[in-house]
Short mmCIF file of C-alpha atoms in Angstrom, two decimals:
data_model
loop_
_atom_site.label_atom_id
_atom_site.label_comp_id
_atom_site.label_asym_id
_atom_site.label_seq_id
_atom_site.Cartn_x
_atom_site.Cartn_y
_atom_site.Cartn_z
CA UNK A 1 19.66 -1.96 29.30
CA UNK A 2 19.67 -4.22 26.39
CA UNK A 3 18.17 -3.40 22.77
CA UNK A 4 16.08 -6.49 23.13
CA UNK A 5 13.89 -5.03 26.77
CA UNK A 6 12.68 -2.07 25.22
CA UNK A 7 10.56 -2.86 22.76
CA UNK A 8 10.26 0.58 19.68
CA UNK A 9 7.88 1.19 17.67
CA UNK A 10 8.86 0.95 13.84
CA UNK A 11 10.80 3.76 12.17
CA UNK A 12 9.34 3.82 9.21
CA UNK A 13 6.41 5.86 9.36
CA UNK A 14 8.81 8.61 10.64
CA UNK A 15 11.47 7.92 8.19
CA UNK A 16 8.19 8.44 5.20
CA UNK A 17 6.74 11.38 6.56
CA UNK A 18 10.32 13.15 7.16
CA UNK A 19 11.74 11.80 3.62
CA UNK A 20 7.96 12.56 2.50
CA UNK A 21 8.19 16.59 4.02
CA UNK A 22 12.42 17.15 2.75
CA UNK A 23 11.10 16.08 -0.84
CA UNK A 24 8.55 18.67 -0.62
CA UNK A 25 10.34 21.60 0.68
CA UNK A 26 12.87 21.54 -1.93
CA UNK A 27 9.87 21.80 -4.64
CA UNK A 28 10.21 18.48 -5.93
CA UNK A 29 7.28 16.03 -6.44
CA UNK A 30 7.58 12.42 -3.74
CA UNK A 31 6.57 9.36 -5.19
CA UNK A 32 6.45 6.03 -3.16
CA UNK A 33 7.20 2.72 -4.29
CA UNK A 34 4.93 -0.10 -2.86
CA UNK A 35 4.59 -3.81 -3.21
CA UNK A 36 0.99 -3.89 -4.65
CA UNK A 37 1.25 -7.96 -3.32
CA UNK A 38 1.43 -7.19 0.18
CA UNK A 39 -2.40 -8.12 2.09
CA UNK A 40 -4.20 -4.43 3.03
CA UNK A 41 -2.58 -2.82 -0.24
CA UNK A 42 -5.51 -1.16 -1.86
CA UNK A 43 -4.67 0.38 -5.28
CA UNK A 44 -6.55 0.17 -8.74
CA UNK A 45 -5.27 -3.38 -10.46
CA UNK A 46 -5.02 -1.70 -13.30
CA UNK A 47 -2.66 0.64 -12.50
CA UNK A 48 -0.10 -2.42 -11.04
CA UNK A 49 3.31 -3.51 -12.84
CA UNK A 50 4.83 -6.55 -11.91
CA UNK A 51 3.50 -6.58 -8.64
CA UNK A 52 4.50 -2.91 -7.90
CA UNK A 53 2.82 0.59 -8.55
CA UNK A 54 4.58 3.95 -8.40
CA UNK A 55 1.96 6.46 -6.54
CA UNK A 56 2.82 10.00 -6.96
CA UNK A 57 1.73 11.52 -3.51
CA UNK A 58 2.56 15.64 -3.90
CA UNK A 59 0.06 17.74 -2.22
CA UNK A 60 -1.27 18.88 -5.96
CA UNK A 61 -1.87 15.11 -6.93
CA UNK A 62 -3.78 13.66 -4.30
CA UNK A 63 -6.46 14.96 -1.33
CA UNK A 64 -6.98 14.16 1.50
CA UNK A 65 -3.31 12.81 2.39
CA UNK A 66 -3.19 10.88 5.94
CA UNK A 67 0.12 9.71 6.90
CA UNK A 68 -0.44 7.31 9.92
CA UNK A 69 1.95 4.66 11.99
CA UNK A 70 0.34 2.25 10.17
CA UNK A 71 -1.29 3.11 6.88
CA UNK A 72 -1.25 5.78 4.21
CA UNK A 73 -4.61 6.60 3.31
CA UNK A 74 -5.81 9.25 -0.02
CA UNK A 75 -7.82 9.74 -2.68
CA UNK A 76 -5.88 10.14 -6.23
CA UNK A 77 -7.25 10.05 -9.95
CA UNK A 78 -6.40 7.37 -12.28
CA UNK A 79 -6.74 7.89 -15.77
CA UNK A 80 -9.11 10.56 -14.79
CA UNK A 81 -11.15 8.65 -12.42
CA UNK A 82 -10.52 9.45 -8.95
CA UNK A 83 -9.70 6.65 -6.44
CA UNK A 84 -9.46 5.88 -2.81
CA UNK A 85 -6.17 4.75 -2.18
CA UNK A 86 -4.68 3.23 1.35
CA UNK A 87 -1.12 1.05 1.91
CA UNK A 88 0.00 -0.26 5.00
CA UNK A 89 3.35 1.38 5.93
CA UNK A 90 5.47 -1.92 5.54
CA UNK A 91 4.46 -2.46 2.06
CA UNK A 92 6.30 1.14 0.86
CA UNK A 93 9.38 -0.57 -0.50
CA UNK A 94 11.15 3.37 -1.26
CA UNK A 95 10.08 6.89 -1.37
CA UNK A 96 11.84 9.46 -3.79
CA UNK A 97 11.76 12.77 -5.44
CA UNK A 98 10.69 12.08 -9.52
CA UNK A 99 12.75 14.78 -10.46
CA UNK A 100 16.06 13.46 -9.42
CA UNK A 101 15.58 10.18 -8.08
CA UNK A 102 17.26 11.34 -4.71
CA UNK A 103 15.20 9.27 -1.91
CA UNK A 104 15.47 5.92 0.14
CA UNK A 105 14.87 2.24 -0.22
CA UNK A 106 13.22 1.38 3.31
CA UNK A 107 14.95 -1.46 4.70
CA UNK A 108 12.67 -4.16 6.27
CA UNK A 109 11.23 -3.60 9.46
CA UNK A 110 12.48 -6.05 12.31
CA UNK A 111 9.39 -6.16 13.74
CA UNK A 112 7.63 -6.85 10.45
CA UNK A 113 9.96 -9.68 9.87
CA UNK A 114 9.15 -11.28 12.94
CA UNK A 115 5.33 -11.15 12.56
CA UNK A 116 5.70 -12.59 9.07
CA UNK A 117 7.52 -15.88 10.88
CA UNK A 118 4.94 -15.93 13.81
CA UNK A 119 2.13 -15.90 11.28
CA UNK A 120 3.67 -18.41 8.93
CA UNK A 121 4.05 -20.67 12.12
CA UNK A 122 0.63 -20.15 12.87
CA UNK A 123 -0.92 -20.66 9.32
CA UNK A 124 -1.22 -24.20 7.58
CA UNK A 125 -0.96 -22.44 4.38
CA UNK A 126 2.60 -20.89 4.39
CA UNK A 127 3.35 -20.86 1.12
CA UNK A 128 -0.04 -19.60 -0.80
CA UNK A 129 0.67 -16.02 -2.16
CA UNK A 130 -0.70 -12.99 -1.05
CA UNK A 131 -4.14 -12.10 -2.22
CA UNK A 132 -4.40 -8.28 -4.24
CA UNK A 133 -7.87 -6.69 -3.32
CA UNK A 134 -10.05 -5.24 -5.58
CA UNK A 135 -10.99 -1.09 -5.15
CA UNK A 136 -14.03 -0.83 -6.81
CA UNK A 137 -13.70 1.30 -10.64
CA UNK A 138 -17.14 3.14 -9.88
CA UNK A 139 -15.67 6.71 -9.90
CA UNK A 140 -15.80 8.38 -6.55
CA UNK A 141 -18.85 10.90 -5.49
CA UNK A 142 -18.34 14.56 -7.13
CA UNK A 143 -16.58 16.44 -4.91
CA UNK A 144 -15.00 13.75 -3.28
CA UNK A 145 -11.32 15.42 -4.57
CA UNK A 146 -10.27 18.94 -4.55
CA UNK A 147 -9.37 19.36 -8.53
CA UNK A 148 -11.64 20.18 -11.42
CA UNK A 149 -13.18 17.21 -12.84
CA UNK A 150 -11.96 16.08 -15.84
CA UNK A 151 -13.47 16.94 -19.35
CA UNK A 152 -14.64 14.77 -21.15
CA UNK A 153 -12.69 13.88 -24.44
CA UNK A 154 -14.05 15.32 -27.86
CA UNK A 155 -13.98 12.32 -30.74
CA UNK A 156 -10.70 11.97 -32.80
CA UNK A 157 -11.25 13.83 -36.98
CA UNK A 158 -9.75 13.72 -39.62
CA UNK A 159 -6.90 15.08 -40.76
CA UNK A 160 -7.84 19.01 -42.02
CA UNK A 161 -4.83 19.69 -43.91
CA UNK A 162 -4.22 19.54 -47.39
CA UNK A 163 -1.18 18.49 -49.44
CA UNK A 164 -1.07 21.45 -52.27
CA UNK A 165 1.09 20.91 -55.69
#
């Protein structure tokens, strides 16, 4: 049978979750590297850098980690404020451990290429860019993540020592 007849599902949800579980068994701390432009990325804007964010996933950084076929969903704090996070799959442009950089660069999915040029076919606006949507900066419901909550910062004194002659 030819490659073409049977159509597969994409690889890279497997290829995350195994990269994602290797990282993590040899103690070292997976971060992913999406393309915040891609439609369905929700991340705080804030937190975007040229059109890409860095999103340290370790099981001590984020809760409630759901790593599906098609998105990956959690709840992560952001300068202190905790924040519902979810990506669609094909916008995770690498995944790698922060501690030695050892990971992989995601090629791009077949099948996402060829619902990219069905859509643009279908679409009378082609070449408009990808919208970024907004995740709300009210922080989330106590309890809504499994770490302490953070304490609140005391105000910045004076210097207290003294230059002696």
């Amino acid at each position: 049978m030819s490659e073409s007849s049977i159509p597969m599902t994409s690889h890279r949800p497997y290829l995350l979750r195994a990269l994602y579980e290797w990282i993590a068994d040899n103690g070292m701390t997976p971060h992913l590297l999406v393309d915040a432009t891609r439609p369905a990325v929700q991340v705080p804007a804030h937190a975007v850098k040229d059109g890409k964010i860095v999103l340290n996933v370790a099981a001590r950084a984020v809760s409630h980690l759901e790593m599906g076929n098609d998105f990956i969903r959690f709840s992560a704090r952001f300068g202190g404020v905790s924040h519902p996070v979810s990506v669609p799959v094909g916008a995770v442009l690498a995944i790698y451990a922060r501690e030695t950089g050892q990971g992989m660069a995601l090629p791009e999915d077949a099948n996402l290429e060829d619902a990219a040029l069905d859509d643009d076919a279908d679409t009378p606006e082609a070449s408009s860019p990808p919208q970024l949507s907004a995740v709300p900066s009210d922080p989330a419901p106590e309890g809504d993540d499994d770490g302490p909550p953070s304490p609140t910062p005391t105000p910045r004194r004076g210097g207290h020592l003294r230059i002696v002659k």
